[in-house]
mmCIF file of C-alpha atoms in Angstrom:
data_model
loop_
_atom_site.group_PDB
_atom_site.id
_atom_site.type_symbol
_atom_site.label_atom_id
_atom_site.label_comp_id
_atom_site.label_asym_id
_atom_site.label_seq_id
_atom_site.Cartn_x
_atom_site.Cartn_y
_atom_site.Cartn_z
ATOM 1 C CA UNK E 49 -0.122 -0.025 -0.217
ATOM 2 C CA UNK E 50 1.272 3.221 -0.973
ATOM 3 C CA UNK E 51 3.319 4.876 1.865
ATOM 4 C CA UNK E 52 1.679 8.765 1.584
ATOM 5 C CA UNK E 53 4.895 9.798 3.804
ATOM 6 C CA UNK E 54 7.074 9.776 0.647
ATOM 7 C CA UNK E 55 4.672 12.280 -0.805
ATOM 8 C CA UNK E 56 7.309 15.127 -2.014
ATOM 9 C CA UNK E 57 10.158 13.121 -2.082
ATOM 10 C CA UNK E 58 12.844 13.821 -4.721
ATOM 11 C CA UNK E 59 15.139 10.847 -5.740
ATOM 12 C CA UNK E 60 18.601 11.077 -7.651
ATOM 13 C CA UNK E 61 18.569 12.704 -10.718
ATOM 14 C CA UNK E 62 18.642 10.703 -13.977
ATOM 15 C CA UNK E 63 21.074 11.665 -17.089
ATOM 16 C CA UNK E 64 19.909 10.858 -20.571
ATOM 17 C CA UNK E 65 21.955 12.170 -23.996
ATOM 18 C CA UNK E 66 18.938 12.186 -26.697
ATOM 19 C CA UNK E 67 19.858 10.338 -29.840
ATOM 20 C CA UNK E 68 18.454 10.228 -33.318
ATOM 21 C CA UNK E 69 18.376 6.394 -33.085
ATOM 22 C CA UNK E 70 16.271 6.382 -30.173
ATOM 23 C CA UNK E 71 13.831 8.914 -31.410
ATOM 24 C CA UNK E 72 13.775 6.810 -34.703
ATOM 25 C CA UNK E 73 13.130 3.826 -32.868
ATOM 26 C CA UNK E 74 10.340 5.129 -30.946
ATOM 27 C CA UNK E 75 8.412 6.809 -33.856
ATOM 28 C CA UNK E 76 8.563 3.627 -35.999
ATOM 29 C CA UNK E 77 7.197 1.601 -32.954
ATOM 30 C CA UNK E 78 4.253 3.405 -32.502
ATOM 31 C CA UNK E 79 3.554 3.666 -35.957
ATOM 32 C CA UNK E 80 4.047 7.710 -36.905
ATOM 33 C CA UNK E 81 4.859 8.223 -40.365
ATOM 34 C CA UNK E 82 5.675 12.204 -39.529
ATOM 35 C CA UNK E 83 9.009 12.329 -41.230
ATOM 36 C CA UNK E 84 10.169 15.338 -39.021
ATOM 37 C CA UNK E 85 10.770 12.715 -36.547
ATOM 38 C CA UNK E 86 13.292 10.826 -38.850
ATOM 39 C CA UNK E 87 14.425 12.857 -41.727
ATOM 40 C CA UNK E 88 16.597 15.641 -40.713
ATOM 41 C CA UNK E 89 15.940 17.245 -44.031
ATOM 42 C CA UNK E 90 12.088 17.125 -43.541
ATOM 43 C CA UNK E 91 12.543 18.416 -39.863
ATOM 44 C CA UNK E 92 14.486 21.490 -41.276
ATOM 45 C CA UNK E 93 11.472 22.431 -43.839
ATOM 46 C CA UNK E 94 9.128 22.622 -41.172
ATOM 47 C CA UNK E 95 11.124 24.795 -38.969
ATOM 48 C CA UNK E 96 13.050 22.786 -36.740
ATOM 49 C CA UNK E 97 17.216 22.935 -36.216
ATOM 50 C CA UNK E 98 17.002 19.314 -36.498
ATOM 51 C CA UNK E 99 14.655 16.028 -35.859
ATOM 52 C CA UNK E 100 13.073 16.769 -32.816
ATOM 53 C CA UNK E 101 12.204 14.373 -29.901
ATOM 54 C CA UNK E 102 8.577 13.162 -30.563
ATOM 55 C CA UNK E 103 5.714 13.956 -28.110
ATOM 56 C CA UNK E 104 6.127 10.836 -26.245
ATOM 57 C CA UNK E 105 9.915 10.454 -26.176
ATOM 58 C CA UNK E 106 10.394 11.104 -22.778
ATOM 59 C CA UNK E 107 8.807 7.688 -22.030
ATOM 60 C CA UNK E 108 12.374 6.260 -23.216
ATOM 61 C CA UNK E 109 14.558 7.911 -20.113
ATOM 62 C CA UNK E 110 11.935 7.150 -17.790
ATOM 63 C CA UNK E 111 11.550 3.340 -18.915
ATOM 64 C CA UNK E 112 15.374 2.895 -19.303
ATOM 65 C CA UNK E 113 16.514 4.390 -16.035
ATOM 66 C CA UNK E 114 13.817 2.583 -14.348
ATOM 67 C CA UNK E 115 12.553 5.868 -12.501
ATOM 68 C CA UNK E 116 9.365 4.554 -11.927
ATOM 69 C CA UNK E 117 10.080 1.166 -10.112
ATOM 70 C CA UNK E 118 12.731 3.151 -8.427
ATOM 71 C CA UNK E 119 9.945 5.799 -6.810
ATOM 72 C CA UNK E 120 7.289 2.916 -6.535
ATOM 73 C CA UNK E 121 9.084 0.532 -4.881
ATOM 74 C CA UNK E 122 10.316 3.257 -2.443
ATOM 75 C CA UNK E 123 7.082 4.331 -1.873
ATOM 76 C CA UNK E 124 5.932 0.903 -1.041
ATOM 77 C CA UNK E 125 3.466 0.562 -3.919
ATOM 78 C CA UNK E 126 2.438 -3.046 -4.254
ATOM 79 C CA UNK E 127 3.371 -3.277 -8.351
ATOM 80 C CA UNK E 128 1.494 -6.671 -8.459
ATOM 81 C CA UNK E 129 -1.552 -4.518 -7.903
ATOM 82 C CA UNK E 130 -1.182 -1.510 -10.177
ATOM 83 C CA UNK E 131 -2.188 -0.255 -13.639
ATOM 84 C CA UNK E 132 -0.811 2.643 -15.616
ATOM 85 C CA UNK E 133 -3.517 5.202 -15.427
ATOM 86 C CA UNK E 134 -1.905 7.997 -17.716
ATOM 87 C CA UNK E 135 0.902 9.857 -18.743
ATOM 88 C CA UNK E 136 1.003 13.482 -19.828
ATOM 89 C CA UNK E 137 4.116 15.712 -21.102
ATOM 90 C CA UNK E 138 4.874 19.391 -20.926
ATOM 91 C CA UNK E 139 7.551 20.191 -23.270
ATOM 92 C CA UNK E 140 8.933 23.676 -22.442
ATOM 93 C CA UNK E 141 11.700 24.028 -25.392
ATOM 94 C CA UNK E 142 12.485 21.527 -28.375
ATOM 95 C CA UNK E 143 14.438 18.535 -27.628
ATOM 96 C CA UNK E 144 17.077 17.431 -30.451
ATOM 97 C CA UNK E 145 19.585 14.550 -30.608
ATOM 98 C CA UNK E 146 22.692 15.483 -28.761
ATOM 99 C CA UNK E 147 20.864 17.132 -25.873
ATOM 100 C CA UNK E 148 21.559 15.932 -22.351
ATOM 101 C CA UNK E 149 18.730 15.798 -20.333
ATOM 102 C CA UNK E 150 18.872 15.396 -16.588
ATOM 103 C CA UNK E 151 15.439 14.528 -14.926
ATOM 104 C CA UNK E 152 14.544 14.771 -11.323
ATOM 105 C CA UNK E 153 11.830 12.587 -10.100
ATOM 106 C CA UNK E 154 9.431 13.384 -7.455
ATOM 107 C CA UNK E 155 6.512 11.864 -5.821
ATOM 108 C CA UNK E 156 3.979 14.493 -5.865
ATOM 109 C CA UNK E 157 0.755 12.740 -4.898
ATOM 110 C CA UNK E 158 -0.765 9.663 -3.358
ATOM 111 C CA UNK E 159 -4.714 10.257 -3.210
ATOM 112 C CA UNK E 160 -7.101 7.757 -2.181
ATOM 113 C CA UNK E 161 -10.202 7.063 -4.202
ATOM 114 C CA UNK E 162 -13.067 4.419 -4.453
ATOM 115 C CA UNK E 163 -13.826 2.753 -7.670
ATOM 116 C CA UNK E 164 -17.656 2.374 -9.125
ATOM 117 C CA UNK E 165 -17.078 -1.246 -7.700
ATOM 118 C CA UNK E 166 -16.513 0.133 -4.270
ATOM 119 C CA UNK E 167 -13.080 -0.918 -3.772
ATOM 120 C CA UNK E 168 -10.390 1.426 -2.696
ATOM 121 C CA UNK E 169 -7.564 2.266 -4.711
ATOM 122 C CA UNK E 170 -4.431 4.438 -4.520
ATOM 123 C CA UNK E 171 -3.768 7.359 -7.340
ATOM 124 C CA UNK E 172 -0.041 7.671 -7.598
ATOM 125 C CA UNK E 173 1.224 10.719 -9.434
ATOM 126 C CA UNK E 174 5.004 10.730 -10.271
ATOM 127 C CA UNK E 175 6.603 13.848 -12.109
ATOM 128 C CA UNK E 176 10.150 14.359 -13.912
ATOM 129 C CA UNK E 177 11.176 17.807 -14.286
ATOM 130 C CA UNK E 178 13.980 17.638 -17.026
ATOM 131 C CA UNK E 179 16.580 20.273 -17.661
ATOM 132 C CA UNK E 180 19.041 20.546 -20.862
ATOM 133 C CA UNK E 181 22.747 20.744 -21.104
ATOM 134 C CA UNK E 182 22.317 24.459 -20.789
ATOM 135 C CA UNK E 183 20.463 24.422 -17.606
ATOM 136 C CA UNK E 184 16.911 25.278 -19.303
ATOM 137 C CA UNK E 185 13.889 23.459 -18.128
ATOM 138 C CA UNK E 186 13.212 21.307 -21.111
ATOM 139 C CA UNK E 187 10.191 19.312 -20.141
ATOM 140 C CA UNK E 188 7.964 17.871 -17.435
ATOM 141 C CA UNK E 189 6.757 14.056 -17.509
ATOM 142 C CA UNK E 190 4.062 13.220 -15.170
ATOM 143 C CA UNK E 191 2.801 9.784 -14.621
ATOM 144 C CA UNK E 192 -0.247 8.502 -12.893
ATOM 145 C CA UNK E 193 -0.187 5.036 -11.576
ATOM 146 C CA UNK E 194 -3.045 3.069 -9.896
ATOM 147 C CA UNK E 195 -2.527 0.814 -7.351
ATOM 148 C CA UNK E 196 -5.921 -1.486 -6.306
ATOM 149 C CA UNK E 197 -6.157 -2.486 -3.019
#
């Protein structure tokens, strides 16, 4: 059961270098045919300086760096009873290949709610604030995990 005393806790930062190949792999995996994510010339023609990170790109560093597992296990969330609730990304600047992102994960809330069937559940929200190699705020990723009790 989620430990509400962990709300507000920040976890060690994760560092991720954005690679052109990872951008390409993700858009191919999700079936996005937009060439701005795979072809530099197409991206430049659309006003970007290079191939930009796709809208859901921040899933990659979160998954490869085990951020969610780290936070959930520390907060005593029963990972055998979780569902992915939602994912939200707020981009504050464009992210391009070669950028180095540093993300600071934080457990921002644990709310108890009752399902339509009357079962209790915890709504666990985790945010990761990313800054780039220039110290600029680059993005915020927000994940909602549902822990069924």
